[in-house]
């Protein structure tokens, strides 16, 4: 358990310890289908473990940062066809995270960070960042909990940029965190290779995005190559993901969107001109 779990404080302790310099981290996971080889709580585990560890390390390094319990049920309707998925519709999820922002603002904190382990939450959380900022004045941020890094033996090399759900990365990370929940005898390559032929229509980073459900691709709800997962790759992903999350929290702590202007009466030297 995280040593910085805000809900383990008493009410008076919150009043005493939370200030406008405090960063509150809300991990967001999911309970959803991840194929025959991974548990429903895959994304929850990513958000909970990495988010909690990042908060603990950042606090040890001097940041005023606390975490809330991880949200389990989020926007997973792309997997609603599969038994076991538990999801909120977009309006319920949006209202939930905005009201979390309201509570964090009432505590007196200055910043709220969503540490997200589920890709289906990203678009909605990006909208919520601005809504919470507008309503409650918090500085708001969204960061991923799972970073990307090449595997020690190139385990992710054959996913063709399509390893987005239940593939080498997620499977390897759960092998590292909870190997008892992974059945590698059922892990196979489920990559929709024909999608790699499109230059503009992509899952991530392309100029054209598209709506999809996880049963659109002729796979068992998986997009990636789970057969390439290894514990070593999971350990490497853990190290990189934790380092990235902690570095993000340090940058969040010093972030100020306002333009810095010289004080009234201060004379600034003109910039040098090169001729």
GROMACS .gro file of C-alpha atoms in nm:
model
  275
    1UNK     CA    1   0.000   0.000   0.000
    2UNK     CA    2   0.119   0.349  -0.086
    3UNK     CA    3   0.249   0.546   0.211
    4UNK     CA    4   0.092   0.854   0.050
    5UNK     CA    5  -0.270   0.739   0.024
    6UNK     CA    6  -0.471   1.048   0.106
    7UNK     CA    7  -0.773   0.852   0.225
    8UNK     CA    8  -0.572   0.704   0.512
    9UNK     CA    9  -0.545   1.050   0.670
   10UNK     CA   10  -0.810   1.185   0.904
   11UNK     CA   11  -1.016   1.488   0.805
   12UNK     CA   12  -0.822   1.725   1.033
   13UNK     CA   13  -0.494   1.588   0.896
   14UNK     CA   14  -0.608   1.670   0.543
   15UNK     CA   15  -0.683   2.026   0.652
   16UNK     CA   16  -0.339   2.054   0.809
   17UNK     CA   17  -0.129   1.885   0.540
   18UNK     CA   18  -0.294   1.976   0.209
   19UNK     CA   19  -0.203   2.321   0.073
   20UNK     CA   20  -0.206   2.504  -0.258
   21UNK     CA   21   0.132   2.342  -0.331
   22UNK     CA   22  -0.010   1.992  -0.293
   23UNK     CA   23  -0.043   1.766  -0.597
   24UNK     CA   24  -0.320   1.505  -0.576
   25UNK     CA   25  -0.288   1.208  -0.810
   26UNK     CA   26  -0.599   1.017  -0.917
   27UNK     CA   27  -0.505   0.687  -1.088
   28UNK     CA   28  -0.762   0.572  -1.345
   29UNK     CA   29  -0.771   0.209  -1.452
   30UNK     CA   30  -1.041  -0.016  -1.599
   31UNK     CA   31  -1.212  -0.351  -1.556
   32UNK     CA   32  -1.238  -0.488  -1.908
   33UNK     CA   33  -1.174  -0.778  -2.140
   34UNK     CA   34  -0.806  -0.835  -2.221
   35UNK     CA   35  -0.825  -1.158  -2.417
   36UNK     CA   36  -0.797  -1.513  -2.288
   37UNK     CA   37  -0.455  -1.469  -2.128
   38UNK     CA   38  -0.488  -1.157  -1.909
   39UNK     CA   39  -0.714  -1.058  -1.617
   40UNK     CA   40  -0.995  -0.807  -1.638
   41UNK     CA   41  -0.804  -0.580  -1.398
   42UNK     CA   42  -0.498  -0.538  -1.623
   43UNK     CA   43  -0.537  -0.161  -1.667
   44UNK     CA   44  -0.633  -0.119  -1.301
   45UNK     CA   45  -0.309  -0.288  -1.198
   46UNK     CA   46  -0.104  -0.061  -1.426
   47UNK     CA   47  -0.261   0.256  -1.287
   48UNK     CA   48  -0.260   0.138  -0.927
   49UNK     CA   49   0.095   0.000  -0.907
   50UNK     CA   50   0.275   0.257  -1.121
   51UNK     CA   51   0.069   0.552  -0.997
   52UNK     CA   52   0.123   0.453  -0.633
   53UNK     CA   53   0.494   0.386  -0.672
   54UNK     CA   54   0.546   0.715  -0.857
   55UNK     CA   55   0.374   0.913  -0.582
   56UNK     CA   56   0.580   0.741  -0.313
   57UNK     CA   57   0.910   0.805  -0.490
   58UNK     CA   58   0.822   1.165  -0.577
   59UNK     CA   59   0.736   1.229  -0.211
   60UNK     CA   60   1.068   1.078  -0.104
   61UNK     CA   61   1.234   1.322  -0.346
   62UNK     CA   62   1.067   1.617  -0.177
   63UNK     CA   63   0.740   1.675  -0.362
   64UNK     CA   64   0.417   1.747  -0.176
   65UNK     CA   65   0.215   1.476  -0.350
   66UNK     CA   66  -0.064   1.241  -0.241
   67UNK     CA   67  -0.277   0.984  -0.419
   68UNK     CA   68  -0.642   0.887  -0.415
   69UNK     CA   69  -0.766   0.526  -0.449
   70UNK     CA   70  -0.756   0.406  -0.809
   71UNK     CA   71  -1.077   0.433  -1.009
   72UNK     CA   72  -1.165   0.083  -1.131
   73UNK     CA   73  -1.478   0.140  -1.338
   74UNK     CA   74  -1.422   0.387  -1.620
   75UNK     CA   75  -1.502   0.432  -1.990
   76UNK     CA   76  -1.450   0.085  -2.137
   77UNK     CA   77  -1.744   0.060  -2.375
   78UNK     CA   78  -1.520  -0.047  -2.663
   79UNK     CA   79  -1.508  -0.378  -2.478
   80UNK     CA   80  -1.873  -0.385  -2.372
   81UNK     CA   81  -1.941  -0.683  -2.600
   82UNK     CA   82  -1.719  -0.904  -2.382
   83UNK     CA   83  -1.840  -1.069  -2.058
   84UNK     CA   84  -1.667  -0.933  -1.749
   85UNK     CA   85  -1.625  -0.576  -1.869
   86UNK     CA   86  -1.769  -0.321  -1.624
   87UNK     CA   87  -1.792   0.029  -1.768
   88UNK     CA   88  -1.942   0.372  -1.713
   89UNK     CA   89  -2.104   0.566  -1.995
   90UNK     CA   90  -1.935   0.889  -2.099
   91UNK     CA   91  -2.162   1.123  -1.903
   92UNK     CA   92  -2.129   0.923  -1.581
   93UNK     CA   93  -1.752   0.899  -1.615
   94UNK     CA   94  -1.722   1.268  -1.698
   95UNK     CA   95  -1.938   1.372  -1.402
   96UNK     CA   96  -1.742   1.139  -1.174
   97UNK     CA   97  -1.398   1.279  -1.252
   98UNK     CA   98  -1.520   1.639  -1.249
   99UNK     CA   99  -1.670   1.582  -0.905
  100UNK     CA  100  -1.341   1.431  -0.791
  101UNK     CA  101  -1.188   1.760  -0.903
  102UNK     CA  102  -1.444   1.950  -0.697
  103UNK     CA  103  -1.352   1.750  -0.386
  104UNK     CA  104  -0.979   1.799  -0.441
  105UNK     CA  105  -1.030   2.173  -0.479
  106UNK     CA  106  -1.231   2.184  -0.156
  107UNK     CA  107  -0.942   2.010   0.022
  108UNK     CA  108  -0.725   2.309  -0.069
  109UNK     CA  109  -0.489   2.133  -0.311
  110UNK     CA  110  -0.350   2.321  -0.609
  111UNK     CA  111  -0.308   2.047  -0.871
  112UNK     CA  112  -0.490   1.732  -0.980
  113UNK     CA  113  -0.318   1.468  -1.194
  114UNK     CA  114  -0.494   1.177  -1.361
  115UNK     CA  115  -0.243   0.888  -1.385
  116UNK     CA  116  -0.415   0.683  -1.651
  117UNK     CA  117  -0.374   0.314  -1.730
  118UNK     CA  118  -0.652   0.276  -1.991
  119UNK     CA  119  -0.640   0.425  -2.340
  120UNK     CA  120  -1.018   0.450  -2.366
  121UNK     CA  121  -1.017   0.716  -2.093
  122UNK     CA  122  -0.780   0.958  -2.265
  123UNK     CA  123  -1.018   1.166  -2.479
  124UNK     CA  124  -1.272   1.207  -2.200
  125UNK     CA  125  -1.009   1.296  -1.941
  126UNK     CA  126  -0.862   1.559  -2.172
  127UNK     CA  127  -1.201   1.729  -2.187
  128UNK     CA  128  -1.241   1.695  -1.809
  129UNK     CA  129  -0.906   1.869  -1.748
  130UNK     CA  130  -1.041   2.192  -1.888
  131UNK     CA  131  -1.380   2.157  -1.721
  132UNK     CA  132  -1.222   2.109  -1.378
  133UNK     CA  133  -0.983   2.398  -1.444
  134UNK     CA  134  -1.272   2.623  -1.545
  135UNK     CA  135  -1.501   2.532  -1.256
  136UNK     CA  136  -1.261   2.495  -0.966
  137UNK     CA  137  -0.934   2.665  -1.060
  138UNK     CA  138  -0.715   2.359  -1.013
  139UNK     CA  139  -0.416   2.305  -1.234
  140UNK     CA  140  -0.504   1.980  -1.409
  141UNK     CA  141  -0.289   1.720  -1.585
  142UNK     CA  142  -0.313   1.382  -1.753
  143UNK     CA  143  -0.019   1.141  -1.774
  144UNK     CA  144   0.010   0.776  -1.878
  145UNK     CA  145   0.124   0.508  -1.637
  146UNK     CA  146   0.263   0.268  -1.900
  147UNK     CA  147   0.556   0.408  -2.097
  148UNK     CA  148   0.686   0.259  -2.419
  149UNK     CA  149   1.033   0.114  -2.454
  150UNK     CA  150   1.187  -0.153  -2.677
  151UNK     CA  151   1.208  -0.490  -2.507
  152UNK     CA  152   1.547  -0.633  -2.405
  153UNK     CA  153   1.520  -0.885  -2.689
  154UNK     CA  154   1.292  -0.688  -2.920
  155UNK     CA  155   0.975  -0.851  -2.789
  156UNK     CA  156   0.759  -0.575  -2.935
  157UNK     CA  157   0.929  -0.569  -3.277
  158UNK     CA  158   0.657  -0.758  -3.468
  159UNK     CA  159   0.349  -0.563  -3.364
  160UNK     CA  160   0.386  -0.309  -3.649
  161UNK     CA  161   0.281  -0.019  -3.428
  162UNK     CA  162  -0.045  -0.196  -3.347
  163UNK     CA  163   0.030  -0.336  -3.001
  164UNK     CA  164  -0.232  -0.131  -2.823
  165UNK     CA  165  -0.433  -0.381  -2.617
  166UNK     CA  166  -0.329  -0.704  -2.452
  167UNK     CA  167  -0.011  -0.733  -2.657
  168UNK     CA  168   0.355  -0.764  -2.567
  169UNK     CA  169   0.377  -0.457  -2.343
  170UNK     CA  170   0.071  -0.508  -2.123
  171UNK     CA  171   0.124  -0.881  -2.099
  172UNK     CA  172   0.488  -0.836  -2.001
  173UNK     CA  173   0.399  -0.579  -1.737
  174UNK     CA  174   0.142  -0.808  -1.575
  175UNK     CA  175   0.396  -1.092  -1.589
  176UNK     CA  176   0.621  -0.865  -1.384
  177UNK     CA  177   0.352  -0.743  -1.142
  178UNK     CA  178   0.119  -1.042  -1.106
  179UNK     CA  179   0.249  -1.350  -1.292
  180UNK     CA  180  -0.017  -1.559  -1.117
  181UNK     CA  181  -0.282  -1.382  -1.327
  182UNK     CA  182  -0.125  -1.450  -1.670
  183UNK     CA  183  -0.183  -1.765  -1.878
  184UNK     CA  184   0.092  -1.765  -2.141
  185UNK     CA  185  -0.041  -2.092  -2.288
  186UNK     CA  186  -0.325  -1.879  -2.430
  187UNK     CA  187  -0.107  -1.587  -2.544
  188UNK     CA  188  -0.087  -1.561  -2.923
  189UNK     CA  189  -0.014  -1.311  -3.199
  190UNK     CA  190  -0.330  -1.114  -3.276
  191UNK     CA  191  -0.209  -0.829  -3.497
  192UNK     CA  192  -0.442  -0.690  -3.768
  193UNK     CA  193  -0.158  -0.662  -4.021
  194UNK     CA  194  -0.375  -0.510  -4.293
  195UNK     CA  195  -0.412  -0.193  -4.083
  196UNK     CA  196  -0.037  -0.133  -4.096
  197UNK     CA  197  -0.075  -0.064  -4.470
  198UNK     CA  198  -0.261   0.260  -4.399
  199UNK     CA  199  -0.033   0.562  -4.374
  200UNK     CA  200  -0.281   0.817  -4.242
  201UNK     CA  201  -0.543   0.617  -4.052
  202UNK     CA  202  -0.373   0.503  -3.733
  203UNK     CA  203  -0.449   0.418  -3.373
  204UNK     CA  204  -0.193   0.659  -3.229
  205UNK     CA  205  -0.025   0.961  -3.378
  206UNK     CA  206  -0.167   0.952  -3.730
  207UNK     CA  207  -0.352   1.245  -3.889
  208UNK     CA  208  -0.675   1.041  -3.917
  209UNK     CA  209  -0.824   0.863  -3.618
  210UNK     CA  210  -1.119   0.625  -3.627
  211UNK     CA  211  -1.385   0.486  -3.398
  212UNK     CA  212  -1.347   0.121  -3.311
  213UNK     CA  213  -1.462  -0.162  -3.089
  214UNK     CA  214  -1.218  -0.428  -2.978
  215UNK     CA  215  -1.408  -0.700  -3.164
  216UNK     CA  216  -1.371  -0.518  -3.499
  217UNK     CA  217  -1.041  -0.680  -3.593
  218UNK     CA  218  -1.109  -1.051  -3.620
  219UNK     CA  219  -0.915  -1.119  -3.301
  220UNK     CA  220  -1.030  -1.230  -2.953
  221UNK     CA  221  -1.048  -0.867  -2.841
  222UNK     CA  222  -0.669  -0.828  -2.846
  223UNK     CA  223  -0.458  -0.602  -3.069
  224UNK     CA  224  -0.093  -0.700  -3.037
  225UNK     CA  225   0.143  -0.993  -3.002
  226UNK     CA  226   0.106  -1.138  -2.654
  227UNK     CA  227   0.329  -1.434  -2.742
  228UNK     CA  228   0.635  -1.207  -2.730
  229UNK     CA  229   0.580  -1.105  -2.369
  230UNK     CA  230   0.853  -1.180  -2.114
  231UNK     CA  231   0.922  -1.102  -1.751
  232UNK     CA  232   1.241  -0.921  -1.855
  233UNK     CA  233   1.047  -0.693  -2.085
  234UNK     CA  234   0.797  -0.630  -1.806
  235UNK     CA  235   1.077  -0.535  -1.567
  236UNK     CA  236   1.223  -0.295  -1.824
  237UNK     CA  237   0.881  -0.140  -1.882
  238UNK     CA  238   0.832  -0.100  -1.508
  239UNK     CA  239   1.162   0.083  -1.466
  240UNK     CA  240   1.101   0.318  -1.758
  241UNK     CA  241   0.735   0.379  -1.668
  242UNK     CA  242   0.818   0.463  -1.307
  243UNK     CA  243   1.104   0.694  -1.404
  244UNK     CA  244   0.882   0.872  -1.658
  245UNK     CA  245   0.596   0.914  -1.413
  246UNK     CA  246   0.821   1.057  -1.140
  247UNK     CA  247   0.987   1.294  -1.386
  248UNK     CA  248   0.642   1.410  -1.496
  249UNK     CA  249   0.539   1.481  -1.137
  250UNK     CA  250   0.852   1.691  -1.082
  251UNK     CA  251   0.771   1.897  -1.392
  252UNK     CA  252   0.406   1.930  -1.288
  253UNK     CA  253   0.519   2.064  -0.950
  254UNK     CA  254   0.696   2.361  -1.110
  255UNK     CA  255   0.452   2.422  -1.396
  256UNK     CA  256   0.298   2.769  -1.422
  257UNK     CA  257   0.104   2.855  -1.739
  258UNK     CA  258   0.122   3.232  -1.680
  259UNK     CA  259   0.364   3.446  -1.876
  260UNK     CA  260   0.631   3.582  -1.643
  261UNK     CA  261   0.650   3.959  -1.673
  262UNK     CA  262   0.903   4.194  -1.512
  263UNK     CA  263   0.785   4.380  -1.204
  264UNK     CA  264   0.660   4.736  -1.253
  265UNK     CA  265   0.953   4.977  -1.266
  266UNK     CA  266   1.201   4.704  -1.359
  267UNK     CA  267   1.415   4.786  -1.659
  268UNK     CA  268   1.514   4.494  -1.876
  269UNK     CA  269   1.819   4.513  -2.096
  270UNK     CA  270   1.745   4.501  -2.469
  271UNK     CA  271   1.833   4.179  -2.645
  272UNK     CA  272   2.165   4.188  -2.825
  273UNK     CA  273   2.147   4.228  -3.198
  274UNK     CA  274   2.374   4.028  -3.423
  275UNK     CA  275   2.466   4.210  -3.741
   0.00000   0.00000   0.00000
